[in-house]
Structure formats: structure tokens, C-alpha cells
mmCIF file of C-alpha atoms in Angstrom:
data_model
loop_
_atom_site.group_PDB
_atom_site.id
_atom_site.type_symbol
_atom_site.label_atom_id
_atom_site.label_comp_id
_atom_site.label_asym_id
_atom_site.label_seq_id
_atom_site.Cartn_x
_atom_site.Cartn_y
_atom_site.Cartn_z
ATOM 1 C CA MET P 1 -5.395 -11.237 -27.913
ATOM 2 C CA GLN P 2 -3.071 -11.870 -30.677
ATOM 3 C CA LEU P 3 -0.661 -14.804 -30.238
ATOM 4 C CA GLU P 4 2.379 -12.985 -31.503
ATOM 5 C CA ALA P 5 1.790 -9.909 -29.436
ATOM 6 C CA MET P 6 1.218 -12.172 -26.388
ATOM 7 C CA LYS P 7 4.583 -13.799 -27.015
ATOM 8 C CA LYS P 8 6.252 -10.501 -27.324
ATOM 9 C CA THR P 9 4.736 -9.269 -23.921
ATOM 10 C CA ILE P 10 5.545 -12.422 -22.004
ATOM 11 C CA SER P 11 9.186 -12.691 -23.370
ATOM 12 C CA SER P 12 9.751 -9.350 -22.026
ATOM 13 C CA LEU P 13 9.063 -10.300 -18.491
ATOM 14 C CA SER P 14 11.766 -11.281 -15.914
ATOM 15 C CA GLU P 15 11.766 -14.810 -14.364
ATOM 16 C CA SER P 16 10.444 -13.524 -11.087
ATOM 17 C CA ASP P 17 7.693 -11.487 -12.654
ATOM 18 C CA ALA P 18 6.566 -14.492 -14.872
ATOM 19 C CA LYS P 19 6.487 -16.480 -11.616
ATOM 20 C CA SER P 20 4.410 -13.756 -9.900
ATOM 21 C CA MET P 21 1.770 -13.568 -12.701
ATOM 22 C CA LEU P 22 1.552 -17.377 -12.677
ATOM 23 C CA LEU P 23 0.856 -17.529 -9.025
ATOM 24 C CA LEU P 24 -1.737 -14.588 -9.430
ATOM 25 C CA LEU P 25 -3.338 -16.291 -12.301
ATOM 26 C CA PHE P 26 -3.555 -19.646 -10.331
ATOM 27 C CA ALA P 27 -4.830 -17.740 -7.093
ATOM 28 C CA LYS P 28 -7.602 -15.880 -9.330
ATOM 29 C CA THR P 29 -8.722 -19.059 -11.041
ATOM 30 C CA ASN P 30 -9.159 -20.827 -7.413
ATOM 31 C CA GLN P 31 -11.036 -17.694 -6.144
ATOM 32 C CA TRP P 32 -13.455 -17.637 -9.201
ATOM 33 C CA LYS P 33 -13.862 -21.380 -9.023
ATOM 34 C CA GLN P 34 -14.966 -21.149 -5.470
ATOM 35 C CA MET P 35 -17.142 -18.286 -6.055
ATOM 36 C CA GLY P 36 -18.926 -20.397 -8.897
ATOM 37 C CA ASN P 37 -18.207 -17.907 -11.766
ATOM 38 C CA THR P 38 -18.573 -19.161 -15.195
ATOM 39 C CA ASP P 39 -15.691 -19.786 -17.600
ATOM 40 C CA SER P 40 -16.484 -16.674 -19.714
ATOM 41 C CA GLU P 41 -16.405 -14.607 -16.571
ATOM 42 C CA LEU P 42 -12.988 -16.005 -15.804
ATOM 43 C CA ALA P 43 -11.726 -15.613 -19.330
ATOM 44 C CA MET P 44 -12.573 -11.883 -19.234
ATOM 45 C CA GLU P 45 -10.655 -11.604 -15.917
ATOM 46 C CA ILE P 46 -7.589 -13.028 -17.448
ATOM 47 C CA GLU P 47 -7.677 -10.845 -20.409
ATOM 48 C CA LYS P 48 -7.959 -7.889 -17.987
ATOM 49 C CA MET P 49 -4.923 -9.087 -16.105
ATOM 50 C CA TYR P 50 -3.104 -9.535 -19.613
ATOM 51 C CA ASN P 51 -4.038 -5.858 -20.655
ATOM 52 C CA GLY P 52 -2.846 -4.468 -17.257
ATOM 53 C CA LEU P 53 0.513 -6.182 -17.725
ATOM 54 C CA GLU P 54 0.781 -4.940 -21.416
ATOM 55 C CA ARG P 55 0.019 -1.379 -20.340
ATOM 56 C CA ALA P 56 2.538 -1.679 -17.483
ATOM 57 C CA ILE P 57 5.346 -2.974 -19.813
ATOM 58 C CA GLU P 58 4.708 -0.204 -22.249
ATOM 59 C CA GLU P 59 5.183 2.541 -19.621
ATOM 60 C CA LYS P 60 8.403 0.847 -18.217
ATOM 61 C CA GLN P 61 9.613 1.048 -21.652
ATOM 62 C CA LYS P 62 9.013 4.952 -22.020
ATOM 63 C CA GLU P 63 10.513 5.622 -18.659
ATOM 64 C CA LYS P 64 14.042 7.013 -18.435
ATOM 65 C CA ARG P 65 16.626 5.023 -16.310
ATOM 66 C CA ILE P 66 16.702 5.828 -12.863
ATOM 67 C CA GLU P 67 20.463 7.083 -13.063
ATOM 68 C CA GLU P 68 19.454 9.826 -15.548
ATOM 69 C CA TYR P 69 17.508 11.748 -12.751
ATOM 70 C CA GLU P 70 18.983 14.244 -10.468
ATOM 71 C CA ARG P 71 16.664 13.576 -7.549
ATOM 72 C CA ILE P 72 14.643 10.570 -6.385
ATOM 73 C CA HIS P 73 11.438 10.861 -4.263
ATOM 74 C CA ILE P 74 9.919 7.840 -2.574
ATOM 75 C CA MET P 75 6.389 7.939 -1.881
ATOM 76 C CA PHE P 76 4.286 5.303 0.058
ATOM 77 C CA GLY P 77 1.317 4.990 -2.138
ATOM 78 C CA ALA P 78 -0.226 5.537 -5.591
ATOM 79 C CA SER P 79 -2.322 8.462 -4.308
ATOM 80 C CA PRO P 80 0.358 10.658 -2.905
ATOM 81 C CA ALA P 81 2.623 9.811 -5.683
ATOM 82 C CA GLY P 82 0.154 11.111 -8.064
ATOM 83 C CA SER P 83 -0.174 14.483 -6.122
ATOM 84 C CA LEU P 84 3.569 14.804 -6.122
ATOM 85 C CA ARG P 85 4.043 13.949 -9.715
ATOM 86 C CA GLU P 86 1.367 16.886 -10.411
ATOM 87 C CA ALA P 87 3.361 19.094 -8.255
ATOM 88 C CA LEU P 88 6.536 18.341 -10.026
ATOM 89 C CA LYS P 89 4.872 19.002 -13.427
ATOM 90 C CA THR P 90 3.683 22.409 -12.215
ATOM 91 C CA MET P 91 7.250 23.222 -11.181
ATOM 92 C CA LYS P 92 8.674 21.686 -14.501
ATOM 93 C CA LEU P 93 10.675 19.245 -12.646
ATOM 94 C CA GLU P 94 9.123 15.994 -13.853
ATOM 95 C CA HIS P 95 12.105 15.230 -16.257
ATOM 96 C CA LYS P 96 14.737 16.016 -13.646
ATOM 97 C CA GLU P 97 13.107 14.141 -10.595
ATOM 98 C CA LYS P 98 11.786 10.758 -10.494
ATOM 99 C CA ILE P 99 9.076 9.269 -7.996
ATOM 100 C CA ILE P 100 9.377 5.876 -6.853
ATOM 101 C CA VAL P 101 6.037 4.402 -5.743
ATOM 102 C CA PHE P 102 6.271 1.974 -2.762
ATOM 103 C CA GLY P 103 2.546 1.064 -2.720
ATOM 104 C CA ASP P 104 2.353 -1.867 -0.484
ATOM 105 C CA MET P 105 0.401 -1.199 2.588
ATOM 106 C CA LEU P 106 2.919 -2.390 5.316
ATOM 107 C CA SER P 107 0.323 -1.727 8.370
ATOM 108 C CA VAL P 108 -1.312 -4.652 7.232
ATOM 109 C CA GLY P 109 -0.102 -8.249 6.522
ATOM 110 C CA PRO P 110 2.948 -10.102 7.935
ATOM 111 C CA ILE P 111 6.257 -8.507 7.614
ATOM 112 C CA TYR P 112 8.246 -11.198 9.409
ATOM 113 C CA HIS P 113 11.856 -11.096 7.950
ATOM 114 C CA LEU P 114 10.408 -9.277 4.915
ATOM 115 C CA GLN P 115 13.956 -8.183 3.788
ATOM 116 C CA THR P 116 14.536 -11.790 2.884
ATOM 117 C CA GLU P 117 13.169 -13.630 0.059
ATOM 118 C CA ASP P 118 11.434 -16.156 2.246
ATOM 119 C CA GLY P 119 9.950 -13.325 4.000
ATOM 120 C CA GLN P 120 8.662 -11.664 0.793
ATOM 121 C CA GLU P 121 7.219 -14.936 -0.294
ATOM 122 C CA LYS P 122 5.333 -15.575 2.894
ATOM 123 C CA ARG P 123 3.856 -12.112 2.770
ATOM 124 C CA ALA P 124 2.677 -12.550 -0.934
ATOM 125 C CA ASN P 125 0.937 -15.974 -0.070
ATOM 126 C CA TRP P 126 -0.756 -14.122 2.962
ATOM 127 C CA MET P 127 -1.915 -11.334 0.858
ATOM 128 C CA LEU P 128 -3.179 -13.437 -1.910
ATOM 129 C CA THR P 129 -5.136 -15.502 0.548
ATOM 130 C CA ALA P 130 -6.437 -12.737 2.642
ATOM 131 C CA PHE P 131 -7.502 -10.313 -0.167
ATOM 132 C CA PRO P 132 -8.496 -12.898 -3.055
ATOM 133 C CA TYR P 133 -11.731 -10.521 -3.962
ATOM 134 C CA ASP P 134 -9.706 -7.315 -3.856
ATOM 135 C CA GLU P 135 -10.583 -5.698 -7.466
ATOM 136 C CA GLU P 136 -6.990 -4.128 -7.474
ATOM 137 C CA ASP P 137 -4.938 -7.168 -6.884
ATOM 138 C CA TRP P 138 -1.941 -7.062 -4.669
ATOM 139 C CA ARG P 139 0.876 -7.123 -7.373
ATOM 140 C CA ILE P 140 3.833 -9.180 -6.509
ATOM 141 C CA SER P 141 5.675 -7.731 -9.403
ATOM 142 C CA GLU P 142 5.001 -4.232 -8.294
ATOM 143 C CA PHE P 143 6.557 -4.879 -4.878
ATOM 144 C CA GLU P 144 9.557 -6.495 -6.508
ATOM 145 C CA LYS P 145 9.748 -3.527 -9.149
ATOM 146 C CA SER P 146 9.911 -1.136 -5.932
ATOM 147 C CA LEU P 147 12.589 -3.051 -4.266
ATOM 148 C CA HIS P 148 14.693 -3.105 -7.436
ATOM 149 C CA GLU P 149 14.241 0.462 -8.110
ATOM 150 C CA ILE P 150 15.195 1.431 -4.382
ATOM 151 C CA THR P 151 18.258 -0.467 -4.609
ATOM 152 C CA SER P 152 19.252 0.744 -8.028
ATOM 153 C CA ILE P 153 19.484 4.498 -6.899
ATOM 154 C CA SER P 154 23.070 5.801 -7.569
ATOM 155 C CA GLU P 155 24.916 7.211 -4.469
ATOM 156 C CA ASN P 156 25.130 10.493 -6.131
ATOM 157 C CA GLN P 157 21.428 10.882 -6.138
ATOM 158 C CA HIS P 158 19.695 12.923 -3.527
ATOM 159 C CA ILE P 159 16.809 10.994 -1.979
ATOM 160 C CA THR P 160 13.777 12.542 -0.282
ATOM 161 C CA ILE P 161 11.255 10.073 1.560
ATOM 162 C CA TRP P 162 7.756 11.624 2.136
ATOM 163 C CA CYS P 163 5.771 10.148 4.920
ATOM 164 C CA SER P 164 3.301 10.989 7.578
ATOM 165 C CA ASN P 165 2.893 9.565 11.190
ATOM 166 C CA SER P 166 0.788 6.488 9.926
ATOM 167 C CA ALA P 167 1.852 2.872 10.581
ATOM 168 C CA HIS P 168 1.870 2.182 7.020
ATOM 169 C CA GLU P 169 4.245 4.965 6.063
ATOM 170 C CA GLN P 170 6.305 4.759 9.129
ATOM 171 C CA THR P 171 6.738 1.088 8.864
ATOM 172 C CA ALA P 172 7.687 1.594 4.952
ATOM 173 C CA LEU P 173 10.327 4.186 6.094
ATOM 174 C CA ARG P 174 12.249 1.963 8.338
ATOM 175 C CA PHE P 175 11.895 -0.874 5.662
ATOM 176 C CA VAL P 176 13.349 1.368 2.850
ATOM 177 C CA LEU P 177 16.317 2.870 4.932
ATOM 178 C CA PHE P 178 17.111 -0.727 5.792
ATOM 179 C CA LEU P 179 17.208 -1.514 2.053
ATOM 180 C CA LEU P 180 19.633 1.269 1.765
ATOM 181 C CA LYS P 181 21.791 0.738 4.784
ATOM 182 C CA GLU P 182 25.692 0.974 4.048
ATOM 183 C CA ARG P 183 24.799 3.119 1.153
ATOM 184 C CA GLU P 184 26.450 6.709 0.928
ATOM 185 C CA HIS P 185 23.117 8.361 -0.178
ATOM 186 C CA GLN P 186 22.113 11.778 0.922
ATOM 187 C CA ILE P 187 18.611 10.906 2.491
ATOM 188 C CA GLN P 188 16.078 13.616 3.517
ATOM 189 C CA VAL P 189 12.726 12.596 5.312
ATOM 190 C CA VAL P 190 9.982 14.980 5.240
ATOM 191 C CA ASN P 191 7.199 14.328 7.734
ATOM 192 C CA THR P 192 4.244 15.351 5.866
ATOM 193 C CA ALA P 193 1.856 15.425 8.960
ATOM 194 C CA ALA P 194 4.154 17.701 10.927
ATOM 195 C CA LEU P 195 4.993 20.044 8.020
ATOM 196 C CA HIS P 196 1.208 20.374 7.153
ATOM 197 C CA GLU P 197 0.453 21.332 10.607
ATOM 198 C CA THR P 198 3.138 24.054 10.563
ATOM 199 C CA LEU P 199 2.235 25.268 7.132
ATOM 200 C CA PHE P 200 -1.524 24.986 7.051
ATOM 201 C CA LYS P 201 -2.983 24.760 10.505
ATOM 202 C CA ARG P 202 -6.240 26.781 10.877
ATOM 203 C CA LYS P 203 -7.399 27.849 14.485
ATOM 204 C CA ASP P 204 -10.970 27.376 13.450
ATOM 205 C CA VAL P 205 -10.442 23.883 11.876
ATOM 206 C CA GLU P 206 -9.205 20.978 13.791
ATOM 207 C CA TYR P 207 -7.609 18.519 11.403
ATOM 208 C CA GLN P 208 -4.800 15.952 11.270
ATOM 209 C CA VAL P 209 -3.295 14.420 8.257
ATOM 210 C CA LEU P 210 -3.646 10.537 8.618
ATOM 211 C CA HIS P 211 -1.498 9.945 5.594
ATOM 212 C CA THR P 212 0.228 11.707 2.809
ATOM 213 C CA GLY P 213 -2.509 10.593 0.423
ATOM 214 C CA GLU P 214 -4.801 13.140 1.985
ATOM 215 C CA ILE P 215 -2.733 16.111 0.841
ATOM 216 C CA PRO P 216 -3.380 17.703 -2.667
ATOM 217 C CA PRO P 217 -0.939 18.433 -5.353
ATOM 218 C CA GLU P 218 -0.966 22.306 -4.777
ATOM 219 C CA LYS P 219 -0.118 21.757 -0.857
ATOM 220 C CA LEU P 220 2.621 19.244 -1.604
ATOM 221 C CA GLN P 221 4.285 21.954 -3.973
ATOM 222 C CA ILE P 222 4.263 24.294 -1.181
ATOM 223 C CA MET P 223 5.759 21.935 1.279
ATOM 224 C CA TYR P 224 8.221 20.829 -1.517
ATOM 225 C CA GLU P 225 9.241 24.516 -1.632
ATOM 226 C CA LYS P 226 9.241 25.086 2.087
ATOM 227 C CA SER P 227 10.750 21.973 3.448
ATOM 228 C CA ASP P 228 14.232 22.608 4.915
ATOM 229 C CA SER P 229 14.798 19.008 6.523
ATOM 230 C CA GLU P 230 18.413 18.213 6.898
ATOM 231 C CA LYS P 231 19.724 15.018 5.646
ATOM 232 C CA LEU P 232 19.560 12.054 8.027
ATOM 233 C CA SER P 233 22.751 11.773 10.164
ATOM 234 C CA GLN P 234 24.365 8.092 10.377
ATOM 235 C CA GLN P 235 23.101 7.795 13.733
ATOM 236 C CA GLU P 236 19.588 8.503 12.757
ATOM 237 C CA ARG P 237 19.877 6.001 9.848
ATOM 238 C CA GLU P 238 21.189 3.195 12.078
ATOM 239 C CA MET P 239 18.282 3.882 14.695
ATOM 240 C CA PHE P 240 15.807 3.374 11.793
ATOM 241 C CA GLU P 241 17.540 0.429 10.617
ATOM 242 C CA ASN P 242 17.483 -1.219 14.003
ATOM 243 C CA GLU P 243 13.728 -0.241 14.541
ATOM 244 C CA TRP P 244 13.051 -2.179 11.332
ATOM 245 C CA LEU P 245 14.978 -5.342 12.540
ATOM 246 C CA SER P 246 12.822 -5.304 15.751
ATOM 247 C CA LEU P 247 9.398 -4.932 13.817
ATOM 248 C CA ALA P 248 10.478 -7.743 11.292
ATOM 249 C CA GLU P 249 10.840 -9.966 14.265
ATOM 250 C CA THR P 250 7.286 -9.711 14.850
ATOM 251 C CA LYS P 251 4.711 -12.193 13.294
ATOM 252 C CA ASN P 252 1.450 -10.198 13.972
ATOM 253 C CA ALA P 253 -0.511 -9.182 10.710
ATOM 254 C CA LEU P 254 -1.396 -5.617 11.755
ATOM 255 C CA ARG P 255 0.492 -2.560 12.824
ATOM 256 C CA ILE P 256 -1.023 0.753 14.159
ATOM 257 C CA GLU P 257 0.631 4.072 15.235
ATOM 258 C CA GLN P 258 0.224 4.824 18.983
ATOM 259 C CA ASN P 259 1.849 8.048 20.356
ATOM 260 C CA GLY P 260 4.502 8.284 17.631
ATOM 261 C CA ILE P 261 5.466 4.519 17.909
ATOM 262 C CA VAL P 262 4.350 1.596 15.506
ATOM 263 C CA GLU P 263 3.231 -1.140 17.591
ATOM 264 C CA SER P 264 2.443 -4.722 16.145
ATOM 265 C CA LYS P 265 -1.158 -5.944 17.000
ATOM 266 C CA ASN P 266 -3.031 -9.098 16.569
ATOM 267 C CA GLU P 267 -5.103 -9.050 13.013
ATOM 268 C CA SER P 268 -8.424 -9.345 15.138
ATOM 269 C CA TYR P 269 -7.630 -5.825 16.614
ATOM 270 C CA PHE P 270 -10.606 -4.004 14.914
ATOM 271 C CA ASP P 271 -13.106 -6.906 15.217
ATOM 272 C CA GLN P 272 -14.871 -5.348 18.288
ATOM 273 C CA THR P 273 -15.071 -1.988 16.519
ATOM 274 C CA ILE P 274 -16.698 -3.640 13.398
ATOM 275 C CA ILE P 275 -19.262 -5.122 15.838
ATOM 276 C CA GLU P 276 -19.907 -2.033 17.628
ATOM 277 C CA THR P 277 -20.306 0.086 14.724
ATOM 278 C CA ALA P 278 -22.788 -2.389 13.201
ATOM 279 C CA LYS P 279 -24.850 -1.852 16.299
ATOM 280 C CA GLU P 280 -24.846 1.645 15.799
ATOM 281 C CA LEU P 281 -26.059 1.395 12.319
ATOM 282 C CA ASN P 282 -28.796 -0.937 13.485
ATOM 283 C CA MET P 283 -27.342 -3.860 11.833
ATOM 284 C CA ASP P 284 -28.643 -6.239 14.759
ATOM 285 C CA ARG P 285 -31.992 -5.558 13.457
ATOM 286 C CA GLU P 286 -31.618 -5.334 9.677
ATOM 287 C CA PHE P 287 -29.310 -6.116 6.791
ATOM 288 C CA ARG P 288 -27.287 -3.114 5.465
ATOM 289 C CA LYS P 289 -24.679 -2.812 2.690
ATOM 290 C CA SER P 290 -21.225 -4.221 3.863
ATOM 291 C CA ALA P 291 -19.887 -1.141 2.115
ATOM 292 C CA ARG P 292 -21.609 1.078 4.544
ATOM 293 C CA LEU P 293 -20.252 -0.723 7.373
ATOM 294 C CA ILE P 294 -16.765 -0.685 6.136
ATOM 295 C CA GLY P 295 -16.953 3.133 5.478
ATOM 296 C CA GLN P 296 -18.183 3.972 8.773
ATOM 297 C CA VAL P 297 -15.541 2.157 10.402
ATOM 298 C CA LEU P 298 -12.900 3.734 8.437
ATOM 299 C CA GLY P 299 -14.501 7.096 9.040
ATOM 300 C CA GLU P 300 -14.185 6.770 12.583
ATOM 301 C CA CYS P 301 -10.769 5.207 12.865
ATOM 302 C CA GLU P 302 -7.692 7.108 13.331
ATOM 303 C CA GLN P 303 -5.291 4.447 11.879
ATOM 304 C CA HIS P 304 -4.687 4.258 8.017
ATOM 305 C CA ILE P 305 -5.215 0.681 7.104
ATOM 306 C CA GLY P 306 -7.461 0.631 4.117
ATOM 307 C CA ASP P 307 -10.834 -0.712 3.361
ATOM 308 C CA SER P 308 -9.404 -4.103 2.107
ATOM 309 C CA PHE P 309 -8.076 -4.965 5.561
ATOM 310 C CA ILE P 310 -11.658 -4.139 7.289
ATOM 311 C CA GLU P 311 -13.639 -6.316 4.766
ATOM 312 C CA TYR P 312 -11.040 -9.127 5.336
ATOM 313 C CA ARG P 313 -11.994 -8.982 9.097
ATOM 314 C CA LEU P 314 -15.605 -8.648 8.256
ATOM 315 C CA ARG P 315 -15.321 -11.727 6.113
ATOM 316 C CA LYS P 316 -13.551 -13.464 9.014
ATOM 317 C CA LEU P 317 -16.517 -12.558 11.468
ATOM 318 C CA ILE P 318 -18.881 -13.917 8.875
ATOM 319 C CA GLU P 319 -16.911 -17.112 9.010
ATOM 320 C CA LYS P 320 -17.161 -17.217 12.760
ATOM 321 C CA ASP P 321 -20.929 -16.857 12.405
ATOM 322 C CA VAL P 322 -20.987 -13.271 14.227
ATOM 323 C CA PHE P 323 -22.601 -11.774 11.004
ATOM 324 C CA GLU P 324 -25.030 -13.295 8.356
ATOM 325 C CA VAL P 325 -24.761 -12.349 4.845
ATOM 326 C CA LYS P 326 -27.292 -11.723 1.852
ATOM 327 C CA GLY P 327 -25.836 -11.538 -1.609
ATOM 328 C CA SER P 328 -22.751 -12.337 -3.515
ATOM 329 C CA LEU P 329 -19.321 -12.191 -1.675
ATOM 330 C CA LYS P 330 -17.857 -11.114 -5.134
ATOM 331 C CA ALA P 331 -17.153 -7.684 -3.699
ATOM 332 C CA MET P 332 -18.277 -5.580 -0.910
ATOM 333 C CA ARG P 333 -20.918 -3.776 -2.941
ATOM 334 C CA TYR P 334 -22.582 -6.875 -3.906
ATOM 335 C CA TYR P 335 -23.557 -8.114 -0.472
ATOM 336 C CA SER P 336 -25.319 -7.122 2.841
ATOM 337 C CA VAL P 337 -24.647 -8.287 6.488
ATOM 338 C CA LYS P 338 -26.686 -8.449 9.711
ATOM 339 C CA LEU P 339 -25.380 -9.187 13.277
ATOM 340 C CA LYS P 340 -26.467 -12.453 14.564
ATOM 341 C CA VAL P 341 -28.467 -12.267 17.811
#
């Protein structure tokens, strides 16, 4: 890394982004020290972080300003955003309509008073502690960027929010609508799960969309063209805003969707499922790769929570001596587990 290039990159950071990167760097250093990694491995990891930051800044500089777009789409995750981006390109709308990606998984981790700086800081600390081994680090700067973009939308721009019935997307929907409260935006909400059921249901296949990321670009394009959702009324917006305030008073680190309602649960909610699945895989008798267990749990789970959270709970069960481990805890693919009997 050239010193002058580094200075140029770092000087373009805002104060909050610089603090976020510093916190992430300290967290990574502490993580690698605990894992016993070498100095050269840590140096490579820091260089990887820097290169990612440099690419992000370059992409940001290429973007048009938000107010130059006619329509804003809000997607809850990189995967669904990528699919919609492909659909917009096919329809030649990518220069007229912008996608804001809110990638943070709000079904996991604390959301207590998340609308405040203190709540955001506490969530950041929890995420960095809970997922220190996650190869795709939880980026504080990305969270702050999403908040900034959402609150920068002009009131004359139409907003479309795409979300399924998952706890992640439904929680994020309420959070975003709270951020936009008292703003005179025209807001349309497309329920991707319901619309997918209407447009693509087959009698010979029983399939339910768990999250928008499961829907391919060609189907999202059809949904874009067929969607006739009306704008949210003031009453509906106030209902969602109040539901956010109720969720933001809970201190649990997990949310699930039950019968159309987002419910807060203790983070140990899936622990017994992990144990029972391990027994099904004969892991009470032999070691098997942790990724196999985590994949099986996710495959049978009707909630969208992500593999990082299941591995986080598996590590907690290892700490509690429920599982014994063989291999390196650097990442899930490096170690195997077995139930203790």
C-alpha cells in the first residue's frame, strides 16, 4: 500500500466512518490475537480491509446524487438488491431509479432504541462481539450509510419498499418507516411473498418465499410490472411507526415471525433445535463438520436468520460444554463438533 494513496483514501472518510473503521480494526486485532494467528496473517487481514474500503469509496464517487433519481427502491439485503438491480438493467431503468440497500439483519441482535445513537452503538458492539469470526464483517459504516441515504431522500421522490413476511424484513420495514416519519413521501410497500404467491403459485409445487433474496431477477421484473400496491395511508404509516417503537423497547437479541406478527425471543430460542438436529446427524456418536450441522438447521428452519447467528449459538453451546470441538474455530469450515454424552 502506497502511503500517499492511503492518505487520500483515509482523508475522504467522514469522522463517523473513521471511528467505525478504527473500532473494527481493534476488534479484528483482538480476535486474531485470541485465535493465535501470526502477525503476517493479521497484516494480510488489515490489507484486505483497506482494499475493501478503497473499492467502496471508488464506487461511492461514481454514484449520482440521490436527488437525481426519479424513484427510490429500498431492499433489505445485498442479494435481493442485486436481483432487482439486474431487473432494472433489463428494463433500462438503472439510471432513473436507485436502490438503497439496508443490509443489516434486524431479526438478530439487539434493536433496543436503535433509532438513537446510543442504541446503534450498543448494537454495533454486540454484533462485533457475537460475530468476530464472520468473514463478511458487520460493517458499521454500511449501516450509517444506509441511514444517511434513507433520510436524504427528497420528498418529491417516490419510494418503493420491497419486503417479505420474514422477521428481518418486517422489522426493517418498521424501522425505515419510523426514520421517514413526518416526511411527505409517497411510499409503496410491495409484499414480495404475497405477490409471488399470486403470480407464480403452482398446484404441483408447495413453496413459500421466506425472504426476498430467494426471488430471481426475472421474477422480480414481472413483480415490478404487475405490482399495483397503493401508497401507504397516513394511518398505516403511523401504525408501522408505533409498532417499531414497541419492538424497540424489547431487549431480546432475536426476532421471529409467527402468524404475521414479529415476536421477540431469547437468543437461545434455537439451541434445542441445534441439539436435536445434531442427534439426527449422529453427532452424539461422531464428529461432523459444523457447516453440515448449521446448514441442516437452516434448511429445516422456517425463519430467515442466517448462518452467522446459528454458528454464534453453536459456539455458545461449545462454551457451555454441550458440544466438544475438533479443529480451528477460525471459521465454520475449519472445525467439527460432537455432542457430549
